[in-house]
PDB file of C-alpha atoms in Angstrom:
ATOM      1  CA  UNK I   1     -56.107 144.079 228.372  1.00  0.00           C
ATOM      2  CA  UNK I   2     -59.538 145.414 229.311  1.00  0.00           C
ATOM      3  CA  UNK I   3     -62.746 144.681 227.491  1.00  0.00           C
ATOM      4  CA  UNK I   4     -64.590 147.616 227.204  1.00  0.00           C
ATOM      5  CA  UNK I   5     -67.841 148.658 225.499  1.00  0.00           C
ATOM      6  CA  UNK I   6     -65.645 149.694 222.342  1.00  0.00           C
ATOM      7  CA  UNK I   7     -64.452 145.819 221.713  1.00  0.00           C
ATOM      8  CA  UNK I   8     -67.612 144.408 222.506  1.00  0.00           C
ATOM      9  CA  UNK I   9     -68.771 146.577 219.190  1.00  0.00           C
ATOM     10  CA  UNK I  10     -65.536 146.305 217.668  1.00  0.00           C
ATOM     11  CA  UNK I  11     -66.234 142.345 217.850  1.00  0.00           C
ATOM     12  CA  UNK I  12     -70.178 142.728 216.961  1.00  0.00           C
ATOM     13  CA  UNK I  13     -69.232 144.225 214.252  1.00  0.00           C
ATOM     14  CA  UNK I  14     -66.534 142.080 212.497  1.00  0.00           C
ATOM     15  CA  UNK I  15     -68.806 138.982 212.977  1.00  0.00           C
ATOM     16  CA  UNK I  16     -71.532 140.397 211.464  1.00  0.00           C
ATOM     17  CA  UNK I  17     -69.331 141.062 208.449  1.00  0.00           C
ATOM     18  CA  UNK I  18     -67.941 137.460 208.584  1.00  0.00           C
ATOM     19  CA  UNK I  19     -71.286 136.249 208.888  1.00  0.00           C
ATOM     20  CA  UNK I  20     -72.310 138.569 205.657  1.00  0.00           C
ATOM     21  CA  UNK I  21     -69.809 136.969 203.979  1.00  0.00           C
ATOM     22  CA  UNK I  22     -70.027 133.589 204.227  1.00  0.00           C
ATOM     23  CA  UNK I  23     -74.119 133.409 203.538  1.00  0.00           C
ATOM     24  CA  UNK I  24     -73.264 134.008 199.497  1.00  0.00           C
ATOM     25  CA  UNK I  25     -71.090 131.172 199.839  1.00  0.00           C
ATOM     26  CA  UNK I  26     -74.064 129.191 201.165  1.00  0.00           C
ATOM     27  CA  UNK I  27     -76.725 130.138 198.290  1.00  0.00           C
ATOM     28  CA  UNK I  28     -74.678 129.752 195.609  1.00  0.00           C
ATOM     29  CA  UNK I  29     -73.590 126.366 196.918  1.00  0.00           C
ATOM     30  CA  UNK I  30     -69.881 127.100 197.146  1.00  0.00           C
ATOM     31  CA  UNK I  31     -69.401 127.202 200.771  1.00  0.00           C
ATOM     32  CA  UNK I  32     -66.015 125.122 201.321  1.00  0.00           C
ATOM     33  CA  UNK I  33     -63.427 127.620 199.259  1.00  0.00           C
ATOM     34  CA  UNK I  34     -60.671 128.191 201.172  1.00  0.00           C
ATOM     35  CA  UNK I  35     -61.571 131.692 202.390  1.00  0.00           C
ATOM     36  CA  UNK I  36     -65.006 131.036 203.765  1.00  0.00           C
ATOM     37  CA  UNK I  37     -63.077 127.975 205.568  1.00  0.00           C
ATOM     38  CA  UNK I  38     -61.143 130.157 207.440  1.00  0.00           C
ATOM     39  CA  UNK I  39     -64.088 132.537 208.214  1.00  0.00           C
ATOM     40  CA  UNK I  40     -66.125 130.140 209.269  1.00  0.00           C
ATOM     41  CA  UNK I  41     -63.720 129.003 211.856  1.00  0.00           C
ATOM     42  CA  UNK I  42     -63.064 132.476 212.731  1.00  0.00           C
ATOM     43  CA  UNK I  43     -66.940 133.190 212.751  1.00  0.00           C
ATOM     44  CA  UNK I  44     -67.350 130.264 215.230  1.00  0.00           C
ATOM     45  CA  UNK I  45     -64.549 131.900 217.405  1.00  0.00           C
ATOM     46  CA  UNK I  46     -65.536 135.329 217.624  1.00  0.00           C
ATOM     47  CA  UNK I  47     -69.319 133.961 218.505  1.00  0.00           C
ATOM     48  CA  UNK I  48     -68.576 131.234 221.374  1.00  0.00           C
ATOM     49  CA  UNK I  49     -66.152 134.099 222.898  1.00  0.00           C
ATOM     50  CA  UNK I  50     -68.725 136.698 222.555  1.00  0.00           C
ATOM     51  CA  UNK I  51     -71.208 134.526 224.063  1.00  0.00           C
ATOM     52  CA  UNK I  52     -69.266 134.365 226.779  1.00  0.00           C
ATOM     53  CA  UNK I  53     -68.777 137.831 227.726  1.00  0.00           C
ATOM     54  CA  UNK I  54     -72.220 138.776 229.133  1.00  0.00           C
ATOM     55  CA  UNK I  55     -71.974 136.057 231.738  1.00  0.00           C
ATOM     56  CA  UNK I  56     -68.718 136.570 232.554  1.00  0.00           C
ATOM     57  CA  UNK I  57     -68.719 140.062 233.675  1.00  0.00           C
ATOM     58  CA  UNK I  58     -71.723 138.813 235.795  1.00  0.00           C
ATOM     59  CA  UNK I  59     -69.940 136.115 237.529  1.00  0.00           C
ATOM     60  CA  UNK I  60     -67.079 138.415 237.740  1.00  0.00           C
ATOM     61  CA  UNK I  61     -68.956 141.561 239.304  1.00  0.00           C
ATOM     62  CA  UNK I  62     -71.823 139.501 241.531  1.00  0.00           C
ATOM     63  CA  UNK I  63     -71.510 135.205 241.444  1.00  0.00           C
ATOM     64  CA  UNK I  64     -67.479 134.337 241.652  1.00  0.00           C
ATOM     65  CA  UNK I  65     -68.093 130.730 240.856  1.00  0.00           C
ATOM     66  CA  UNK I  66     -64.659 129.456 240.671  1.00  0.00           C
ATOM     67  CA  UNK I  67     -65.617 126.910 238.137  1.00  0.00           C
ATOM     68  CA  UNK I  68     -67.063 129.575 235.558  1.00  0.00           C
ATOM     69  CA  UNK I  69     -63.883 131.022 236.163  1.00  0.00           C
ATOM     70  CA  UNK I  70     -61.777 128.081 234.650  1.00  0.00           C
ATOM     71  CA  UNK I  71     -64.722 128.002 231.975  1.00  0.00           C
ATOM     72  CA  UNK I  72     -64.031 131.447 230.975  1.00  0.00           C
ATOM     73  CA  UNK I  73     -60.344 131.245 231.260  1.00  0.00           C
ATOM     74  CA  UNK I  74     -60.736 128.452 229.060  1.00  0.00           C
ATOM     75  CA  UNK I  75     -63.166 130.521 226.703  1.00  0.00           C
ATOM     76  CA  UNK I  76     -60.701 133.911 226.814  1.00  0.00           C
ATOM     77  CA  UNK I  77     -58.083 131.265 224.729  1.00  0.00           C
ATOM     78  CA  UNK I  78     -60.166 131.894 221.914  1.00  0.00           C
ATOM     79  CA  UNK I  79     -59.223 135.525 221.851  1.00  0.00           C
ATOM     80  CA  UNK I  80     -55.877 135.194 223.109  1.00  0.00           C
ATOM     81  CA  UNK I  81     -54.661 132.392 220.385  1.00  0.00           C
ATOM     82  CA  UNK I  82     -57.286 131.359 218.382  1.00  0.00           C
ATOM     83  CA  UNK I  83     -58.425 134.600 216.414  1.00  0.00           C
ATOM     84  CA  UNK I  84     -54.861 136.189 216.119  1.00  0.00           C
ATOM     85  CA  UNK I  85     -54.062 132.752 214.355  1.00  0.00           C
ATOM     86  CA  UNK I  86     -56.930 132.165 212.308  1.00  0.00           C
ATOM     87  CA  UNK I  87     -56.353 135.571 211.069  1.00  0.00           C
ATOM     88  CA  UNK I  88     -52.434 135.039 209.885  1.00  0.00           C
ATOM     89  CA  UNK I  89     -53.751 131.930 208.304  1.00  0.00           C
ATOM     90  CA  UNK I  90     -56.080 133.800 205.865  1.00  0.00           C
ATOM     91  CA  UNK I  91     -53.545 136.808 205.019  1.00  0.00           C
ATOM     92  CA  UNK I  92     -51.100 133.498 204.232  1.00  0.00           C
ATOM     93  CA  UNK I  93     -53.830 132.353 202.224  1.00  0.00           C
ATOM     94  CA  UNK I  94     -54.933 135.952 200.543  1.00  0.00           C
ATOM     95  CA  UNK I  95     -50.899 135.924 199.905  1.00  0.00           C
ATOM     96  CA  UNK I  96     -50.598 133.263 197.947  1.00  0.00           C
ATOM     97  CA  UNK I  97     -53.296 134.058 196.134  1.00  0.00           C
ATOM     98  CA  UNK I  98     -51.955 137.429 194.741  1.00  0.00           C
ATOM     99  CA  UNK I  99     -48.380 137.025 194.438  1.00  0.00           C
ATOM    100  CA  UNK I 100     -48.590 133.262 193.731  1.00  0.00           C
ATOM    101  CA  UNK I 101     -51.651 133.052 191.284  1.00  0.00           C
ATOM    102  CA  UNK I 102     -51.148 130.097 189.410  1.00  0.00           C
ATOM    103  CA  UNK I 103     -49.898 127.675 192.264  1.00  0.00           C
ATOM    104  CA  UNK I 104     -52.812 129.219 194.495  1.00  0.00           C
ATOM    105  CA  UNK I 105     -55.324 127.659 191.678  1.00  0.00           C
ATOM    106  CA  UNK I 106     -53.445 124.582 191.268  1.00  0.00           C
ATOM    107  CA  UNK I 107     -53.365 123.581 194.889  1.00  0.00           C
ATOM    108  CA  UNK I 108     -56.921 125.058 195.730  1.00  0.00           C
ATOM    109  CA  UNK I 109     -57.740 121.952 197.833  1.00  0.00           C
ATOM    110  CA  UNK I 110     -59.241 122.293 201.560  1.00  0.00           C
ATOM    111  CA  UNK I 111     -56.802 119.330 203.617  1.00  0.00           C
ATOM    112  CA  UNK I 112     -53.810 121.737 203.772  1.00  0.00           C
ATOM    113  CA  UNK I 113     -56.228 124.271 204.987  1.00  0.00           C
ATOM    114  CA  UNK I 114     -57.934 121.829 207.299  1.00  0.00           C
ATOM    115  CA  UNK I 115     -54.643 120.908 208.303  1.00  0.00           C
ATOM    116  CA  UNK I 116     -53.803 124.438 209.076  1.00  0.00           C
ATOM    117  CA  UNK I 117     -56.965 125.024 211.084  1.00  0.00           C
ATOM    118  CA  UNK I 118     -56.837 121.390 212.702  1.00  0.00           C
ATOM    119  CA  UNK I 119     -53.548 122.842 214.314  1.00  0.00           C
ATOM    120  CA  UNK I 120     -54.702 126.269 215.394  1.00  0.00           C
ATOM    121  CA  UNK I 121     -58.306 124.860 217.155  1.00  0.00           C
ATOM    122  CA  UNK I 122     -55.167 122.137 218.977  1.00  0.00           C
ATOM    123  CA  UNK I 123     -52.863 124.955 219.954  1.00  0.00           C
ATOM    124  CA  UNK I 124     -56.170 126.907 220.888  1.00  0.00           C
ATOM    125  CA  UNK I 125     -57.564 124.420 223.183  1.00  0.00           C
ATOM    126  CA  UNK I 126     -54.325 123.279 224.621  1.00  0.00           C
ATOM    127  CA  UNK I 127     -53.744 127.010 225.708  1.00  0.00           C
ATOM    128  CA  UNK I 128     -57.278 127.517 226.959  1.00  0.00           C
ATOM    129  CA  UNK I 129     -56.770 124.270 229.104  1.00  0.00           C
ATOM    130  CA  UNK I 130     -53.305 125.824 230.579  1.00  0.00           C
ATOM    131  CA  UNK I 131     -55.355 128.952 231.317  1.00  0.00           C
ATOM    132  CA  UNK I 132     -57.785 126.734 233.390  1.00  0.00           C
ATOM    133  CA  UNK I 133     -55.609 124.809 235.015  1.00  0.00           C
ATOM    134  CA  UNK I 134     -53.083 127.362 235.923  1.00  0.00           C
ATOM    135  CA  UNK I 135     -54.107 130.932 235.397  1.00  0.00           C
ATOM    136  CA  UNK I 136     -51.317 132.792 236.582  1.00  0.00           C
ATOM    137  CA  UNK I 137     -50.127 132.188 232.356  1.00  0.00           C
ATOM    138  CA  UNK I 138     -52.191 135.111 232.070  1.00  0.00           C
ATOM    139  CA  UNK I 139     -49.734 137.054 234.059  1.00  0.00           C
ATOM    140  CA  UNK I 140     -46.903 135.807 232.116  1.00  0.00           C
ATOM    141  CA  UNK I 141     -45.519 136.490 228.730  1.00  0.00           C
ATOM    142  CA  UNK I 142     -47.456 133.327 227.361  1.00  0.00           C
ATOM    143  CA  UNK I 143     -50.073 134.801 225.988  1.00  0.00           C
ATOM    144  CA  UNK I 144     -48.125 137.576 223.726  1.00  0.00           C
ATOM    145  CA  UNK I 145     -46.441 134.439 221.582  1.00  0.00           C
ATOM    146  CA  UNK I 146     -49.788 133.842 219.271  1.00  0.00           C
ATOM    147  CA  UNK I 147     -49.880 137.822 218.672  1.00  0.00           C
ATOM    148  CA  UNK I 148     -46.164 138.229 217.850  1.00  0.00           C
ATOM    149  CA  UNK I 149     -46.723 135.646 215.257  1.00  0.00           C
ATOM    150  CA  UNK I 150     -50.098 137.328 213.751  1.00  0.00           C
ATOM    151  CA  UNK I 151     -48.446 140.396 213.660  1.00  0.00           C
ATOM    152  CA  UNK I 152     -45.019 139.462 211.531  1.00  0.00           C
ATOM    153  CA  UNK I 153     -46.882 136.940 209.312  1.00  0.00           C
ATOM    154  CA  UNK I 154     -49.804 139.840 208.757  1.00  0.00           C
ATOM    155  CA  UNK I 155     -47.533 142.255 208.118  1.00  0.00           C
ATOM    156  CA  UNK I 156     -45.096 140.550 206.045  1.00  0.00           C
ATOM    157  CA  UNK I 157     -47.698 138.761 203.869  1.00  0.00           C
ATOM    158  CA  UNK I 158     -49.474 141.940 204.006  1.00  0.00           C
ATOM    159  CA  UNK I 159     -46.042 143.906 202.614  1.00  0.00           C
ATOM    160  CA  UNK I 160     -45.483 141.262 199.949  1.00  0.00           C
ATOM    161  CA  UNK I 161     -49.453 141.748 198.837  1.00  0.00           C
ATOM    162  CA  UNK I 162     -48.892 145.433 198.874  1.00  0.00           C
ATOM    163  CA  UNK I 163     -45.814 145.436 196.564  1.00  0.00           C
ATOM    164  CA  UNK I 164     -47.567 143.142 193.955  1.00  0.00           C
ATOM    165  CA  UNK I 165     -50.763 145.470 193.763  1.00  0.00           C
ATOM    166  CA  UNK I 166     -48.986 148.830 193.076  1.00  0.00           C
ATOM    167  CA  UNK I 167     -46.723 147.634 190.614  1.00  0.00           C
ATOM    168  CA  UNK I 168     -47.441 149.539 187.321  1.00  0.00           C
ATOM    169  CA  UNK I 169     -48.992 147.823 184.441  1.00  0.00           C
ATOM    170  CA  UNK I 170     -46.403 147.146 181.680  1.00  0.00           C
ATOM    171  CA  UNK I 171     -48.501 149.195 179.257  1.00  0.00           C
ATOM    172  CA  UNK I 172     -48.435 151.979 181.587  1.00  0.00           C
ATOM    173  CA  UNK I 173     -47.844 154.022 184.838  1.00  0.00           C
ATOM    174  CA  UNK I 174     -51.517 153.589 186.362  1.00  0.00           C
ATOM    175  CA  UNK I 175     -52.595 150.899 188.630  1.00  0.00           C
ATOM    176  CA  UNK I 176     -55.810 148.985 187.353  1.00  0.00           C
ATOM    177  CA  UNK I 177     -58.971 150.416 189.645  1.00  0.00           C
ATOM    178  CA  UNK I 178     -59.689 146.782 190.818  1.00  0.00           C
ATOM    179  CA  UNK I 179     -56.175 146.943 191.814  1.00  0.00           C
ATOM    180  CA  UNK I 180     -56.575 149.929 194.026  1.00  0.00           C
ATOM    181  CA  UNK I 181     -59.551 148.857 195.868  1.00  0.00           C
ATOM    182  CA  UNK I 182     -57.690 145.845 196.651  1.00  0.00           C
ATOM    183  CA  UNK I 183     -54.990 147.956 197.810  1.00  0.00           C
ATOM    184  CA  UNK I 184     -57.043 149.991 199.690  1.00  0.00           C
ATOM    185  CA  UNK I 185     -58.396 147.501 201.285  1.00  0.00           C
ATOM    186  CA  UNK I 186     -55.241 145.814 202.400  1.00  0.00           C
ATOM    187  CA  UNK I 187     -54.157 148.620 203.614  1.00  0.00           C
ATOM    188  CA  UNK I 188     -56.971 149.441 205.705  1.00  0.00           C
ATOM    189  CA  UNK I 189     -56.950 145.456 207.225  1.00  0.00           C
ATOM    190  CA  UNK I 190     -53.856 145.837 207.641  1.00  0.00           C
ATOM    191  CA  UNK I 191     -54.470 149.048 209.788  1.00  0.00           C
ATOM    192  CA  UNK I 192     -57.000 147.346 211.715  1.00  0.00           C
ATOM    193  CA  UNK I 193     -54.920 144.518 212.603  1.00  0.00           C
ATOM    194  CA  UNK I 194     -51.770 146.529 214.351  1.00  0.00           C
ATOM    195  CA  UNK I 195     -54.611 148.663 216.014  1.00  0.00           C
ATOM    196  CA  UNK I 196     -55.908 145.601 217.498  1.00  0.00           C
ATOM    197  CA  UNK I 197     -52.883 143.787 217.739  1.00  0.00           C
ATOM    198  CA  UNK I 198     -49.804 146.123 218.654  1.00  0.00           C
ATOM    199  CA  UNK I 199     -51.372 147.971 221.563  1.00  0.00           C
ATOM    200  CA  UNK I 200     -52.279 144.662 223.998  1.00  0.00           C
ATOM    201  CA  UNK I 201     -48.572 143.080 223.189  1.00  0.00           C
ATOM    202  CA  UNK I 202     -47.020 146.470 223.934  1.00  0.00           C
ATOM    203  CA  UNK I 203     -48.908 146.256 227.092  1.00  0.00           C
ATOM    204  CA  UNK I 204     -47.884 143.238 227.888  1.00  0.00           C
ATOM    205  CA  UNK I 205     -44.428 143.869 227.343  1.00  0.00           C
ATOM    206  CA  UNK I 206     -44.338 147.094 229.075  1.00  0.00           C
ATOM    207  CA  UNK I 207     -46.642 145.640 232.115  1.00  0.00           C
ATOM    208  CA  UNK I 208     -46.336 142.097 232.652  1.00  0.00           C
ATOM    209  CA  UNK I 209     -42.482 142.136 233.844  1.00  0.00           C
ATOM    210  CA  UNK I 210     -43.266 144.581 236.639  1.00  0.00           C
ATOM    211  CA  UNK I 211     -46.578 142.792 237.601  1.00  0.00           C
ATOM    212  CA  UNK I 212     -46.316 139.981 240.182  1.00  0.00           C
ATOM    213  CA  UNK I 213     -49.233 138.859 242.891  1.00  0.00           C
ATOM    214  CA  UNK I 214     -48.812 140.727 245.738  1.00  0.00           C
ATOM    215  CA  UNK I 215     -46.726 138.144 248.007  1.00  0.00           C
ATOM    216  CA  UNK I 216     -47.491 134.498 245.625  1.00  0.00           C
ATOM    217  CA  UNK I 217     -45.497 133.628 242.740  1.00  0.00           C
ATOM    218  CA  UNK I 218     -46.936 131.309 240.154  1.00  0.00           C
ATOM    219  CA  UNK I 219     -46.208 127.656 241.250  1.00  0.00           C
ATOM    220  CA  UNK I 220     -46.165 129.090 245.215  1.00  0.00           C
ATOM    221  CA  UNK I 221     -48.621 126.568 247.457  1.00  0.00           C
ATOM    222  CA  UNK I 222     -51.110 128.610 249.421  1.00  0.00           C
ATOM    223  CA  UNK I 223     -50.883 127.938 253.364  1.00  0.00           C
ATOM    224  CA  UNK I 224     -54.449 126.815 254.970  1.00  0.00           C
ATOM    225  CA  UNK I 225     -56.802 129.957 255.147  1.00  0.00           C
ATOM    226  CA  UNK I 226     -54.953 131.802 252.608  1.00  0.00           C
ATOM    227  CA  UNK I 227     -57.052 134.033 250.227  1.00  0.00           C
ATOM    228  CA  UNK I 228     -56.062 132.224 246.580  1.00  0.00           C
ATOM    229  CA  UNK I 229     -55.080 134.061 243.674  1.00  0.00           C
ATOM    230  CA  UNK I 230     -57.175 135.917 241.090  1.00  0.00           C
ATOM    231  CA  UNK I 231     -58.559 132.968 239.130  1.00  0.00           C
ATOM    232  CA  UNK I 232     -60.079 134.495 236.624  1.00  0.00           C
ATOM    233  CA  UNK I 233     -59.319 136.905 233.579  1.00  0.00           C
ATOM    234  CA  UNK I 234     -61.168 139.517 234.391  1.00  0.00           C
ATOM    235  CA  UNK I 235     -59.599 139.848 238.119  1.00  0.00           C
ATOM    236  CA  UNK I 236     -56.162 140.053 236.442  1.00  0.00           C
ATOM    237  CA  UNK I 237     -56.836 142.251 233.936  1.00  0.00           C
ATOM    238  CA  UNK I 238     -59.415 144.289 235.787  1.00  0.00           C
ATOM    239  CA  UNK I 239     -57.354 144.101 238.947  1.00  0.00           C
ATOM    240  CA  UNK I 240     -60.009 143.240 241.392  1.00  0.00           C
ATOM    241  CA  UNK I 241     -59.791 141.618 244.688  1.00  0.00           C
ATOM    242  CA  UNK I 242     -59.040 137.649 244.951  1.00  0.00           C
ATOM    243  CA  UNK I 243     -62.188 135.582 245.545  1.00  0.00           C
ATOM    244  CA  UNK I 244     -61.882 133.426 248.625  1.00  0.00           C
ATOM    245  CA  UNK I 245     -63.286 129.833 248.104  1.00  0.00           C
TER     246      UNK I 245
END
């Protein structure tokens, strides 16, 4: 998975739009509704990861301080788990609120959504301390189980939402033009999403069982003067050398 100039826009560009729209939600003083919950928490995400890129690539391509690179590792779980999470939580949420209208306004309250969240910030951190603490997980198939859940609960939620928008009106054969910007607008997250999504955990599945560290297995203890693994990320993904300490 590289990070390239085209994700670091890709992910400018979604958090402005998060950011756009969660400010109405602040002026007109209804801030905690379920959606702009989940994209504030997803806002927060995208920005402390982002933050961290710049510095990063600089420790990567000039410092190598090992302890940024546990830092980062730790940072990277915010991609690798929390987003892809957060993100299945608000198509579960946008589900039930189209094909289960009246229950989704009866049980409008924020603790099962807290709840929800509470559990994908713990999975989130517990990951990004398992990246820190042992970052050969990157080279394993670890961190393709949060995507292979956002994927089928996206795209089954996403199917379900889909098949409630385009049924006909009883009165006729037309779909309502609210309807069909809906529509169009699932469709086209829902396009986004296996762009984003599909291609990394195909890599991973493709790549991951014929890559190995050249002569170290993860859990092998390094003999004195040995050069350590890549510790960070970016040297796995990038393939760079290993830093010595």
């Amino acid at each position: 998975i590289r990070i390239t100039s085209n994700n670091w826009l890709s992910y400018s560009y979604k958090k402005t739009c998060y950011i756009q729209d969660t400010i109405p939600y602040f002026r007109d003083g209804n801030f905690l509704t379920p959606h702009s919950f989940f994209l504030l928490n997803l806002t927060i995400m995208d920005a402390v990861f982002m933050f961290f890129i710049p510095p990063g690539f600089l420790n990567y391509l000039l410092l190598h301080d090992l302890k940024f690179d546990a830092i980062w590792n730790f940072v990277y779980a915010l991609n690798l788990c929390g987003r892809p999470l957060t993100m299945a939580c608000i198509c579960l949420d946008c589900y039930l609120a189209v094909v289960h209208p009246i229950t989704y306004h009866q049980r409008k309250s924020l603790t099962p959504r807290v709840i929800l969240v509470s559990l994908v910030w713990t999975l989130t951190i517990a990951s990004g301390l398992g990246y820190a603490f042992d970052y050969t997980l990157f080279a394993t198939m670890f961190p393709t189980v949060p995507y292979l859940v956002a994927v089928v609960i996206i795209g089954v939620c996403d199917f379900f939402i889909i098949y409630t928008l385009i049924k006909s009106d009883p009165s006729n054969n037309t779909i309502h033009p609210q309807k069909r910007r809906a529509l169009q607008t699932v469709i086209n997250s829902l396009v986004m999403t296996l762009i984003s999504y599909l291609p990394p955990l195909l890599i991973y599945c493709i790549a991951i069982p014929q890559f190995s560290f050249p002569g170290v297995s993860c859990g092998t203890k390094l003999e004195e003067g040995q050069s350590p693994l890549p510790r960070s990320s970016f040297s796995i993904f990038l393939g760079s050398q290993t830093f010595d300490t």
